[in-house]
Coordinates of C-alpha atoms in Angstrom, one line a residue:
M1 CA 2.6 -20.3 -20.7
Y2 CA 5.9 -18.5 -21.6
L3 CA 5.6 -18.8 -25.2
V4 CA 2.0 -17.3 -25.1
Y5 CA 2.5 -14.1 -23.3
C6 CA 6.2 -13.8 -25.2
M7 CA 4.4 -13.6 -28.2
L8 CA 1.8 -11.5 -27.2
S9 CA 4.2 -8.5 -25.9
C10 CA 5.4 -8.4 -29.2
T11 CA 2.2 -7.8 -31.1
P12 CA 2.1 -3.6 -31.7
T13 CA -1.0 -4.0 -29.6
R14 CA 0.3 -5.6 -26.5
C15 CA 3.8 -3.4 -26.3
H16 CA 2.0 -0.2 -25.7
P17 CA -1.1 1.2 -25.9
S18 CA 0.1 4.6 -27.8
L19 CA 2.6 2.6 -30.2
P20 CA 1.8 2.5 -34.2
E21 CA 2.1 -0.6 -36.2
K22 CA 5.3 -0.1 -37.7
C23 CA 7.3 1.2 -34.6
V24 CA 7.0 -2.5 -33.1
A25 CA 7.2 -4.7 -36.3
W26 CA 8.7 -7.6 -34.8
D27 CA 9.9 -10.2 -37.3
D28 CA 10.3 -14.1 -36.4
Q29 CA 14.5 -13.3 -36.3
S30 CA 13.8 -10.6 -34.0
L31 CA 11.0 -12.7 -32.3
R32 CA 13.4 -15.5 -31.2
R33 CA 16.2 -13.3 -30.4
M34 CA 17.0 -12.1 -26.7
K35 CA 19.3 -9.8 -27.8
L36 CA 18.5 -7.2 -30.4
K37 CA 20.5 -4.7 -31.0
E38 CA 24.2 -3.7 -30.5
V39 CA 26.2 -0.4 -31.1
D40 CA 30.1 -0.6 -30.9
R41 CA 30.3 2.8 -28.9
T42 CA 32.0 3.8 -25.3
A43 CA 29.6 6.3 -24.4
M44 CA 26.9 7.1 -22.1
Q45 CA 23.2 6.6 -23.8
A46 CA 19.7 8.0 -23.4
W47 CA 16.3 6.7 -25.1
S48 CA 14.2 9.4 -26.9
P49 CA 11.0 10.1 -24.9
A50 CA 8.0 7.7 -24.9
Q51 CA 6.1 10.5 -27.1
N52 CA 8.8 10.1 -29.4
H53 CA 8.6 8.3 -33.0
P54 CA 10.6 6.1 -34.4
I55 CA 12.5 5.7 -31.0
Y56 CA 15.9 6.8 -30.9
L57 CA 19.4 6.3 -28.9
A58 CA 21.2 8.7 -28.6
T59 CA 24.8 8.2 -27.2
G60 CA 27.6 10.3 -26.1
T61 CA 31.2 9.5 -25.7
S62 CA 31.8 8.7 -22.1
A63 CA 34.2 10.7 -20.1
Q64 CA 37.2 8.8 -18.0
Q65 CA 36.9 6.3 -20.8
L66 CA 38.5 5.2 -24.0
D67 CA 37.8 2.9 -26.8
A68 CA 39.8 0.2 -28.5
T69 CA 41.2 2.8 -30.7
F70 CA 42.3 5.2 -27.9
S71 CA 40.6 7.9 -29.8
T72 CA 40.5 11.4 -27.7
S73 CA 37.5 12.7 -29.9
A74 CA 34.2 12.9 -28.9
S75 CA 30.7 12.8 -30.5
L76 CA 27.3 13.0 -30.2
E77 CA 25.3 9.8 -32.5
I78 CA 21.6 9.1 -32.2
F79 CA 20.7 5.7 -33.7
E80 CA 17.4 4.5 -35.0
L81 CA 15.6 1.4 -33.1
D82 CA 14.1 -0.7 -36.4
L83 CA 13.0 -4.2 -35.2
S84 CA 11.5 -5.0 -38.5
D85 CA 15.6 -5.1 -39.6
P86 CA 16.6 -8.6 -38.5
S87 CA 20.5 -7.6 -38.3
L88 CA 21.8 -6.6 -35.0
D89 CA 23.4 -3.2 -36.2
M90 CA 21.3 0.0 -35.6
K91 CA 21.2 2.4 -38.4
S92 CA 22.7 5.4 -37.4
C93 CA 20.6 8.8 -38.2
A94 CA 22.9 11.6 -37.2
T95 CA 26.6 12.4 -35.9
F96 CA 27.5 15.8 -34.2
S97 CA 31.4 16.2 -33.5
S98 CA 31.6 17.6 -29.9
S99 CA 34.4 19.2 -27.5
H100 CA 33.1 17.2 -24.6
R101 CA 32.7 14.2 -23.6
Y102 CA 30.3 13.2 -21.0
H103 CA 29.4 11.7 -17.6
T104 CA 25.6 11.3 -18.1
L105 CA 23.1 12.3 -20.8
I106 CA 19.2 12.2 -20.6
W107 CA 16.5 13.2 -23.2
G108 CA 13.8 15.4 -22.0
P109 CA 10.2 15.7 -23.8
H110 CA 10.4 19.6 -23.1
K111 CA 11.1 20.9 -26.6
M112 CA 8.9 20.4 -29.9
D113 CA 10.1 20.8 -33.4
S114 CA 8.9 23.3 -36.4
K115 CA 6.0 20.5 -37.1
G116 CA 4.7 20.8 -33.4
N117 CA 6.0 16.9 -32.8
V118 CA 7.5 16.4 -29.4
S119 CA 11.6 16.0 -30.7
G120 CA 12.5 16.9 -27.4
V121 CA 16.3 18.4 -25.8
L122 CA 19.4 16.4 -25.0
I123 CA 21.0 17.5 -21.6
A124 CA 24.2 16.4 -21.2
G125 CA 26.7 16.7 -18.2
G126 CA 30.4 17.4 -18.8
E127 CA 33.2 16.4 -17.2
N128 CA 34.6 20.5 -17.0
G129 CA 31.1 21.2 -14.6
N130 CA 29.3 22.5 -17.6
I131 CA 25.8 21.4 -18.6
I132 CA 24.5 21.6 -22.4
L133 CA 21.6 21.6 -24.1
Y134 CA 21.1 20.3 -27.6
D135 CA 18.8 20.0 -30.0
P136 CA 18.0 16.3 -31.3
S137 CA 15.9 17.4 -34.3
K138 CA 18.8 19.4 -35.7
I139 CA 21.0 16.8 -34.9
I140 CA 19.1 14.5 -36.8
A141 CA 18.5 17.4 -39.7
G142 CA 22.1 17.5 -40.4
D143 CA 22.7 21.1 -38.9
K144 CA 25.9 22.6 -37.1
E145 CA 24.0 25.0 -34.6
V146 CA 22.6 22.1 -32.5
V147 CA 23.6 23.7 -29.5
I148 CA 20.3 25.4 -27.5
A149 CA 22.3 26.8 -24.4
Q150 CA 25.4 26.0 -21.9
N151 CA 26.0 26.9 -18.3
D152 CA 29.4 26.0 -16.7
K153 CA 27.9 26.9 -13.1
H154 CA 29.0 23.4 -11.5
T155 CA 31.9 22.4 -9.4
G156 CA 33.6 19.6 -10.8
P157 CA 32.2 17.0 -13.6
V158 CA 28.4 16.3 -13.3
R159 CA 27.3 13.0 -12.4
A160 CA 23.8 13.5 -11.8
L161 CA 20.9 14.9 -14.3
D162 CA 16.9 13.8 -13.9
V163 CA 14.1 15.5 -15.6
N164 CA 10.8 16.2 -13.6
I165 CA 7.9 14.4 -15.1
F166 CA 5.3 17.0 -14.2
Q167 CA 6.9 19.7 -15.3
T168 CA 9.4 18.7 -18.0
N169 CA 11.3 22.5 -18.2
L170 CA 12.5 21.6 -14.6
V171 CA 15.9 19.9 -14.9
A172 CA 18.0 18.6 -11.3
S173 CA 21.8 18.2 -11.5
G174 CA 24.7 17.3 -9.2
A175 CA 28.1 17.5 -9.0
N176 CA 31.0 17.6 -6.3
E177 CA 30.6 20.2 -2.9
S178 CA 27.3 19.0 -2.6
E179 CA 26.2 21.4 -5.3
I180 CA 22.3 20.6 -6.7
Y181 CA 21.2 23.1 -9.0
I182 CA 17.2 23.3 -10.3
W183 CA 17.4 24.4 -14.0
D184 CA 14.4 26.0 -15.9
L185 CA 15.1 25.3 -19.2
N186 CA 13.2 28.5 -20.3
N187 CA 15.2 30.2 -18.5
F188 CA 19.0 28.4 -18.4
A189 CA 20.7 31.4 -17.2
T190 CA 20.1 31.7 -13.4
P191 CA 19.6 28.0 -11.6
M192 CA 17.8 27.5 -8.2
T193 CA 19.0 25.7 -5.2
P194 CA 16.8 23.2 -3.4
G195 CA 18.1 24.7 -0.2
A196 CA 21.8 24.6 2.0
K197 CA 24.6 22.6 0.6
T198 CA 25.1 19.3 3.0
Q199 CA 27.6 19.1 5.5
P200 CA 30.4 17.8 5.2
P201 CA 30.5 19.1 1.2
E202 CA 30.5 15.1 -0.7
D203 CA 30.3 14.3 -4.2
I204 CA 26.8 14.2 -5.7
S205 CA 26.6 10.9 -7.5
C206 CA 22.6 10.2 -8.3
I207 CA 19.5 12.3 -8.2
A208 CA 16.3 11.5 -8.8
W209 CA 12.8 13.5 -8.9
N210 CA 9.7 11.8 -6.9
R211 CA 7.5 10.4 -9.5
Q212 CA 4.2 11.2 -7.5
V213 CA 4.9 14.1 -6.0
Q214 CA 6.4 17.1 -8.3
H215 CA 8.5 19.2 -5.7
I216 CA 10.2 16.4 -3.9
L217 CA 13.6 15.9 -5.1
A218 CA 16.3 13.0 -3.9
S219 CA 20.0 12.9 -3.9
A220 CA 22.7 10.5 -3.0
S221 CA 26.6 10.6 -2.5
P222 CA 28.6 7.6 -2.3
S223 CA 29.5 7.9 1.5
G224 CA 25.8 6.2 1.2
R225 CA 23.9 8.8 2.3
A226 CA 20.4 10.0 0.6
T227 CA 18.7 13.3 1.2
V228 CA 15.5 14.2 0.0
W229 CA 14.5 17.4 -0.3
D230 CA 11.3 19.5 -0.4
L231 CA 11.2 22.3 -2.7
R232 CA 8.4 24.5 -1.2
K233 CA 10.4 24.3 2.4
N234 CA 13.5 24.9 0.3
E235 CA 15.3 22.7 2.7
P236 CA 15.8 19.0 3.5
I237 CA 13.1 16.8 4.9
I238 CA 14.9 13.8 5.8
K239 CA 17.8 11.8 5.5
V240 CA 18.4 8.0 5.3
S241 CA 21.5 5.7 5.9
D242 CA 23.0 2.4 6.1
H243 CA 24.2 1.8 9.8
S244 CA 26.8 -0.4 8.6
N245 CA 28.7 2.7 7.0
R246 CA 29.7 0.3 4.3
M247 CA 27.0 1.6 1.7
H248 CA 28.3 3.2 -1.1
C249 CA 25.6 4.9 -3.4
S250 CA 25.7 4.3 -6.8
G251 CA 22.1 4.6 -7.8
L252 CA 18.8 6.0 -6.6
A253 CA 15.3 5.3 -8.1
W254 CA 11.8 6.4 -6.8
H255 CA 8.9 3.6 -6.8
P256 CA 6.5 4.7 -9.6
D257 CA 3.7 4.4 -7.9
V258 CA 4.4 4.7 -4.1
A259 CA 5.5 8.6 -3.1
T260 CA 7.3 7.6 0.1
Q261 CA 9.4 4.4 -1.0
M262 CA 12.7 4.7 -3.1
V263 CA 15.8 2.2 -3.6
L264 CA 19.5 2.3 -3.1
A265 CA 22.3 0.7 -4.6
S266 CA 25.3 -0.2 -3.4
E267 CA 28.7 -0.7 -5.4
D268 CA 30.8 -2.0 -2.1
D269 CA 31.5 -5.3 -3.0
R270 CA 31.2 -5.8 0.9
L271 CA 27.6 -4.7 0.7
P272 CA 26.3 -5.6 -2.4
V273 CA 22.6 -5.4 -2.3
V274 CA 19.8 -3.0 -3.0
Q275 CA 17.9 -1.1 0.0
M276 CA 14.5 -0.7 -0.5
W277 CA 13.1 2.7 1.8
D278 CA 9.8 3.8 3.1
L279 CA 10.3 7.1 4.4
R280 CA 7.4 6.8 7.0
F281 CA 9.7 3.9 8.4
A282 CA 13.2 5.5 7.5
S283 CA 14.9 4.2 10.9
S284 CA 15.8 0.7 8.4
P285 CA 15.5 -0.5 5.1
L286 CA 12.0 -1.9 4.4
R287 CA 13.7 -4.6 2.3
V288 CA 17.0 -5.8 1.5
L289 CA 17.4 -7.1 -2.2
E290 CA 20.8 -9.1 -2.3
N291 CA 21.1 -11.0 -5.6
H292 CA 24.5 -9.7 -6.8
A293 CA 27.6 -11.4 -5.7
R294 CA 29.5 -7.8 -6.2
G295 CA 29.1 -4.4 -6.1
I296 CA 26.2 -2.6 -8.1
L297 CA 27.0 -0.4 -10.5
A298 CA 23.5 0.9 -12.0
I299 CA 19.8 0.6 -11.5
A300 CA 16.7 1.1 -13.3
W301 CA 13.0 0.8 -12.7
S302 CA 10.3 -0.1 -14.6
M303 CA 7.7 2.8 -15.1
A304 CA 5.5 0.3 -16.9
D305 CA 5.9 -2.2 -14.4
P306 CA 6.4 -1.5 -10.6
E307 CA 7.6 -4.9 -9.8
L308 CA 10.4 -4.9 -12.4
L309 CA 13.7 -3.3 -11.3
L310 CA 16.8 -3.7 -13.3
S311 CA 20.4 -4.2 -11.9
C312 CA 23.7 -4.5 -13.1
G313 CA 26.7 -5.4 -11.4
K314 CA 30.7 -5.9 -11.3
D315 CA 29.4 -9.7 -11.1
A316 CA 28.9 -9.0 -15.0
K317 CA 25.3 -9.7 -14.3
I318 CA 22.0 -8.0 -15.4
L319 CA 19.1 -9.2 -13.5
C320 CA 15.5 -8.1 -13.3
S321 CA 13.9 -8.6 -10.0
N322 CA 10.8 -8.0 -8.0
P323 CA 11.5 -5.2 -5.5
N324 CA 8.5 -6.1 -3.3
T325 CA 9.4 -9.8 -3.0
G326 CA 13.1 -9.8 -3.7
E327 CA 12.8 -12.6 -6.2
V328 CA 14.5 -12.6 -9.4
L329 CA 12.3 -12.8 -12.5
Y330 CA 15.1 -12.3 -15.1
E331 CA 18.9 -12.8 -15.9
L332 CA 20.3 -11.5 -19.0
P333 CA 22.9 -14.0 -20.0
T334 CA 25.5 -11.1 -20.5
N335 CA 29.8 -11.5 -20.9
T336 CA 32.6 -11.2 -18.5
Q337 CA 32.4 -7.7 -19.2
W338 CA 30.7 -5.4 -16.6
C339 CA 27.5 -3.3 -17.6
F340 CA 27.9 0.5 -15.9
D341 CA 24.6 1.9 -16.9
I342 CA 21.2 0.2 -18.0
Q343 CA 18.2 1.5 -19.1
W344 CA 14.7 1.0 -19.9
C345 CA 12.8 2.3 -23.5
P346 CA 10.5 4.6 -22.3
R347 CA 8.0 3.5 -25.4
N348 CA 8.4 0.0 -25.7
P349 CA 8.2 -1.3 -21.9
A350 CA 9.8 -5.0 -23.2
V351 CA 13.1 -3.5 -24.3
L352 CA 16.1 -2.3 -22.6
S353 CA 19.7 -1.2 -23.1
A354 CA 22.8 -2.1 -21.3
A355 CA 26.4 0.0 -21.7
S356 CA 29.4 -2.3 -21.1
F357 CA 33.1 -1.6 -20.7
D358 CA 33.9 -3.1 -23.2
G359 CA 32.7 -0.4 -25.5
R360 CA 29.4 -1.8 -26.3
I361 CA 25.7 -0.8 -26.3
S362 CA 23.4 -3.9 -26.4
V363 CA 19.6 -3.5 -26.8
Y364 CA 18.1 -6.8 -24.8
S365 CA 14.1 -8.4 -25.0
I366 CA 12.7 -9.2 -21.3
M367 CA 10.8 -11.7 -23.1
G368 CA 13.6 -14.3 -23.6
G369 CA 14.7 -15.7 -26.6
S370 CA 17.6 -17.3 -28.2
A371 CA 21.1 -16.1 -27.6
D372 CA 22.8 -18.6 -30.6
G373 CA 24.6 -16.2 -33.0
L374 CA 26.3 -14.0 -31.1
R375 CA 29.7 -16.2 -30.5
Q376 CA 29.6 -17.1 -34.2
K377 CA 29.3 -13.0 -34.8
Q378 CA 32.2 -12.2 -33.3
V379 CA 34.3 -14.9 -34.7
D380 CA 33.3 -13.3 -38.1
K381 CA 34.5 -10.3 -37.1
L382 CA 37.9 -11.7 -36.1
S383 CA 38.1 -13.3 -39.2
S384 CA 37.3 -10.4 -41.3
S385 CA 39.8 -8.0 -39.6
F386 CA 42.9 -11.0 -40.1
G387 CA 41.6 -12.6 -42.9
N388 CA 43.5 -15.7 -44.0
L389 CA 47.1 -14.3 -42.6
D390 CA 48.7 -15.7 -39.7
P391 CA 49.3 -13.3 -36.8
F392 CA 52.1 -14.8 -35.2
G393 CA 54.2 -14.6 -38.2
T394 CA 54.6 -18.5 -39.1
G395 CA 53.9 -17.5 -42.6
Q396 CA 51.4 -20.2 -43.2
P397 CA 47.6 -19.1 -44.2
L398 CA 44.8 -20.0 -41.2
P399 CA 41.8 -21.7 -42.1
P400 CA 38.4 -20.4 -41.6
L401 CA 37.7 -20.6 -37.7
Q402 CA 34.6 -22.9 -37.7
I403 CA 32.6 -23.2 -34.3
P404 CA 31.6 -27.0 -33.5
Q405 CA 27.6 -26.9 -34.0
Q406 CA 25.4 -28.1 -31.9
T407 CA 21.9 -29.4 -32.9
A408 CA 21.0 -31.1 -29.8
Q409 CA 21.3 -27.8 -27.9
H410 CA 20.1 -24.6 -28.2
N411 CA 20.7 -21.3 -25.9
I412 CA 17.1 -20.4 -25.1
V413 CA 16.7 -17.6 -22.8
L414 CA 13.2 -18.0 -20.9
P415 CA 11.2 -14.6 -20.5
L416 CA 10.0 -13.3 -17.3
K417 CA 8.7 -15.5 -14.2
K418 CA 5.5 -13.7 -14.4
P419 CA 3.6 -11.9 -17.1
P420 CA 4.7 -7.9 -17.1
K421 CA 1.8 -5.3 -16.2
W422 CA 1.5 -4.0 -19.8
I423 CA 0.4 -7.8 -20.8
R424 CA -1.7 -8.3 -17.9
R425 CA -5.3 -7.8 -18.8
P426 CA -6.4 -4.7 -16.4
V427 CA -10.4 -5.5 -17.1
G428 CA -12.3 -7.9 -18.5
A429 CA -16.1 -9.2 -18.6
S430 CA -17.9 -12.3 -20.3
F431 CA -21.5 -12.5 -20.4
S432 CA -23.0 -15.9 -19.1
F433 CA -26.8 -17.2 -18.7
G434 CA -30.0 -15.6 -17.0
G435 CA -28.9 -12.4 -18.2
K436 CA -25.7 -12.0 -15.8
L437 CA -22.4 -10.6 -16.4
V438 CA -19.0 -11.1 -15.3
T439 CA -16.6 -8.7 -14.9
F440 CA -13.3 -8.1 -13.1
E441 CA -10.2 -5.7 -12.7
N442 CA -6.9 -5.9 -11.1
G443 CA -6.3 -3.4 -8.8
R444 CA -3.6 -1.4 -8.0
V445 CA -0.3 -3.3 -5.9
Q446 CA -0.3 -2.5 -2.0
A447 CA 3.4 -1.6 -2.0
Q448 CA 3.4 -2.4 1.9
Q449 CA 5.5 -5.6 3.0
G450 CA 4.0 -8.6 2.5
A451 CA 0.7 -7.3 0.7
E452 CA -0.5 -9.1 -2.4
P453 CA -1.9 -7.5 -5.3
H454 CA -6.0 -7.3 -5.2
H455 CA -8.1 -8.8 -8.3
H456 CA -11.8 -8.0 -8.0
V457 CA -14.8 -10.2 -9.2
F458 CA -18.1 -8.8 -9.9
I459 CA -21.5 -10.6 -10.8
S460 CA -24.4 -8.1 -12.2
Q461 CA -27.7 -8.7 -13.8
V462 CA -28.1 -7.0 -17.1
V463 CA -31.4 -5.3 -17.8
T464 CA -32.5 -4.7 -21.6
E465 CA -36.5 -4.9 -21.4
K466 CA -37.4 -3.4 -18.0
E467 CA -41.0 -4.3 -18.6
F468 CA -40.3 -7.9 -19.4
L469 CA -38.3 -8.2 -15.8
S470 CA -40.8 -6.2 -13.8
R471 CA -43.7 -8.8 -14.9
S472 CA -40.9 -11.5 -14.6
D473 CA -40.8 -10.3 -10.4
Q474 CA -44.4 -10.0 -10.5
L475 CA -44.9 -14.1 -11.5
Q476 CA -42.1 -14.6 -8.7
Q477 CA -44.1 -12.9 -6.4
V478 CA -47.2 -15.0 -7.3
V479 CA -45.2 -18.3 -7.1
Q480 CA -43.9 -17.6 -3.8
S481 CA -47.0 -16.2 -2.3
Q482 CA -49.2 -18.8 -3.8
G483 CA -52.1 -16.2 -5.1
F484 CA -52.4 -18.0 -8.3
V485 CA -56.3 -17.2 -8.4
S486 CA -56.0 -13.5 -7.9
Y487 CA -53.0 -13.2 -10.2
C488 CA -55.3 -15.0 -13.0
Q489 CA -58.4 -13.2 -12.1
K490 CA -56.1 -9.7 -12.9
K491 CA -54.9 -11.1 -16.5
I492 CA -58.5 -12.0 -17.3
E493 CA -59.9 -8.2 -16.6
A494 CA -56.6 -7.1 -18.7
S495 CA -56.6 -9.6 -21.3
Q496 CA -56.9 -7.2 -25.0
T497 CA -58.5 -10.4 -26.8
E498 CA -61.3 -13.2 -26.1
F499 CA -59.0 -15.9 -26.6
E500 CA -56.4 -14.3 -24.2
K501 CA -59.1 -14.1 -21.7
N502 CA -60.0 -17.9 -22.0
V503 CA -56.9 -18.9 -22.0
W504 CA -56.3 -17.3 -18.7
S505 CA -59.5 -18.4 -17.4
F506 CA -58.8 -22.0 -18.0
L507 CA -55.6 -21.3 -16.0
K508 CA -57.5 -19.8 -13.4
V509 CA -60.1 -23.0 -13.1
N510 CA -56.6 -25.0 -12.2
F511 CA -56.4 -23.2 -8.8
E512 CA -60.1 -23.3 -8.1
D513 CA -62.4 -26.2 -6.1
D514 CA -64.8 -27.7 -8.2
S515 CA -62.7 -27.6 -11.3
R516 CA -64.1 -30.3 -13.4
G517 CA -67.5 -28.3 -12.8
K518 CA -66.4 -25.5 -13.6
Y519 CA -64.6 -26.4 -17.0
L520 CA -68.1 -27.5 -18.2
E521 CA -69.0 -24.3 -17.2
L522 CA -66.7 -22.8 -19.6
L523 CA -67.3 -25.4 -22.6
G524 CA -71.0 -24.1 -22.3
Y525 CA -72.6 -26.9 -19.6
K526 CA -73.9 -26.4 -16.6
K527 CA -74.3 -29.2 -13.9
E528 CA -78.0 -28.3 -13.3
D529 CA -79.1 -27.7 -17.0
L530 CA -77.7 -31.2 -18.0
G531 CA -79.3 -32.7 -15.1
K532 CA -82.7 -31.8 -16.6
K533 CA -81.7 -33.0 -20.1
I534 CA -81.0 -36.3 -18.8
A535 CA -84.3 -36.8 -17.0
L536 CA -85.6 -35.6 -20.0
A537 CA -84.3 -38.3 -22.5
L538 CA -84.7 -40.8 -19.4
S539 CA -88.6 -40.5 -19.2
K540 CA -89.0 -41.3 -22.5
V541 CA -87.7 -44.4 -21.8
D542 CA -88.9 -45.5 -18.4
G543 CA -92.0 -43.1 -17.9
P544 CA -92.1 -39.5 -16.2
N545 CA -92.2 -41.2 -12.7
A546 CA -89.0 -42.6 -13.2
A547 CA -87.3 -39.3 -14.7
L548 CA -88.9 -37.4 -12.1
K549 CA -87.4 -39.7 -9.3
D550 CA -84.0 -39.2 -10.9
S551 CA -84.2 -35.7 -11.5
D552 CA -85.4 -35.3 -7.7
Q553 CA -82.5 -37.1 -6.4
V554 CA -80.0 -35.5 -8.4
A555 CA -81.2 -32.0 -7.1
Q556 CA -81.3 -33.2 -3.9
N557 CA -77.8 -34.6 -4.0
D558 CA -76.8 -31.6 -5.7
G559 CA -78.4 -29.5 -2.3
E560 CA -76.9 -32.0 0.1
E561 CA -73.9 -33.7 -0.6
S562 CA -70.1 -32.7 -1.4
P563 CA -68.9 -31.7 -5.3
A564 CA -67.4 -35.2 -5.5
A565 CA -70.7 -37.0 -4.4
G566 CA -72.3 -34.6 -7.1
E567 CA -69.6 -35.7 -9.6
Q568 CA -70.1 -39.5 -8.9
L569 CA -73.9 -39.0 -9.1
L570 CA -73.3 -37.5 -12.5
G571 CA -71.0 -40.2 -13.6
E572 CA -73.9 -42.4 -12.7
V573 CA -76.5 -41.0 -14.5
L574 CA -74.5 -41.0 -17.6
I575 CA -74.1 -44.3 -17.0
S576 CA -77.9 -45.1 -16.4
F577 CA -78.4 -43.2 -19.6
I578 CA -76.0 -45.2 -22.0
S579 CA -77.2 -48.2 -20.3
H580 CA -81.0 -47.5 -21.1
Y581 CA -79.9 -46.0 -25.0
T582 CA -77.4 -48.8 -25.8
G583 CA -80.5 -51.1 -26.8
K584 CA -82.0 -48.9 -29.2
I585 CA -78.3 -47.8 -30.7
C586 CA -77.5 -51.3 -31.5
D587 CA -80.9 -52.1 -33.2
T588 CA -80.5 -48.7 -35.4
C589 CA -77.3 -49.7 -36.5
L590 CA -78.3 -53.2 -37.4
S591 CA -81.3 -52.4 -39.2
H592 CA -78.6 -50.0 -41.1
I593 CA -76.7 -52.9 -42.0
E594 CA -79.3 -55.2 -43.4
I595 CA -81.0 -52.3 -45.4
W596 CA -77.3 -51.7 -46.9
K597 CA -77.2 -55.4 -47.7
I598 CA -80.6 -55.6 -49.4
C599 CA -79.2 -52.2 -51.1
L600 CA -76.1 -53.7 -52.5
T601 CA -77.7 -57.2 -53.1
T602 CA -80.4 -55.5 -55.6
V603 CA -77.7 -53.6 -57.4
P604 CA -77.5 -55.0 -61.0
K605 CA -74.1 -56.3 -62.0

């Protein structure tokens, strides 16, 4: 089962309905590998929009972090995801040297390039309260003027950004001192506010637009409080918080399908949980996921399947859980480094990326695969850096480092425990005997506690010849009512040919009384005429008196006795007729034989 849907998920038609074939051309090595690509960067990440092709991954140098070289420079870089390339390295398309480091980076689908394609806009949140808009198409083209606009209205670093999926020109941002601004990319100079600042002032660590209602916005702070804003009323409509006061929010995400549900993640090691809230019952969490051993640093909810929620924490685990049941569906085997950011690929729902504190962004597949070869690559990197020199100063060259080969065991990572939504058949149909058509559809999952998805199966009758079906229904009614005689009579009257009329006439006789007598009438013989002919034949043998007696007896029996008795008498008359003529027939045959004998003996030889 795992192999079947893992292979199906890697075909172009199964990954995403809008994917071109070359976008997801998985070769054999990529298909067998759990880790698809990696980038050695200490950076924030952002995937290109789902409408964009090919798939790009933008990286911006992360603020408050240093790489292995202790470099103080910063840059924006765009990589292309080419799954047909068997190597782990991603192709760098362009690099732009920047004077800013970034706390967050998103790629919105608002802008279009000169050819009419959706190139989008890169939106970066800086460490000095600035928000910068970049043109990714110009970065890829190598232009120097790539900044579209910039605004420094925020106080402190901008740690939260999100794009409205209904109006892609609207961007929400959050920073220190409870500052939340709504930016219109068409008029970037003057932002709006969703309402008065929450008191007491606190940092905004997460912000997210609702996935079903375009004017609903949610924000969260490290103190554990989340606020839901209604932009039409320009005020907060509800606040949710954990009563334990140990909930330090590090992640916020709305349910992709249910407008009133969202999840909050806690980075506190004393309460490493993901809480699922329903605003209709905001007194306590609807469900609590306790799958991490230490604090959670980031979460991401799949837009392609609401039953897939990614989370990464200080326990160096990347888990994919079902938020409706709390079950862990998939665990990525990572190293001992923490991942501080994790994201789904919008265009290819089976691909995710994780940025870790060891200065690496890794691209994984949730369809499982082999984890072999990753250790060997690290060994090769070390060997290429040191060569054959002894780093400890002994003056002796070092032999090549080799890892013991384990032929019997393979580090295979199984895929998800259940097929994801984009692989499941939403509908299906199959024909059966008798013109039956069986169809099914998978209903939307009801996101209520304990609810299961609804699966409907329908059986319908396919009508291709309505006239044939009406005649079939009419015959079925005749069979049930036993009205065969009248049915055959109607068919006789409606017959177009003499042959068809005779067929229905013989069928009608089967259901009538005295069927044998009426069979004779259909053949052209009447019982009275037959009796007279027999009487006439008998009169030539036994005389007229016997014939008259027999004919009177036949007439009397026809008038008084039942049809069965009449048939019995008719049979007796036929037997009597045959017995009287048997002798003459035999004498005639014998005389003919004698004549032939004489003729044969007289023929000359």
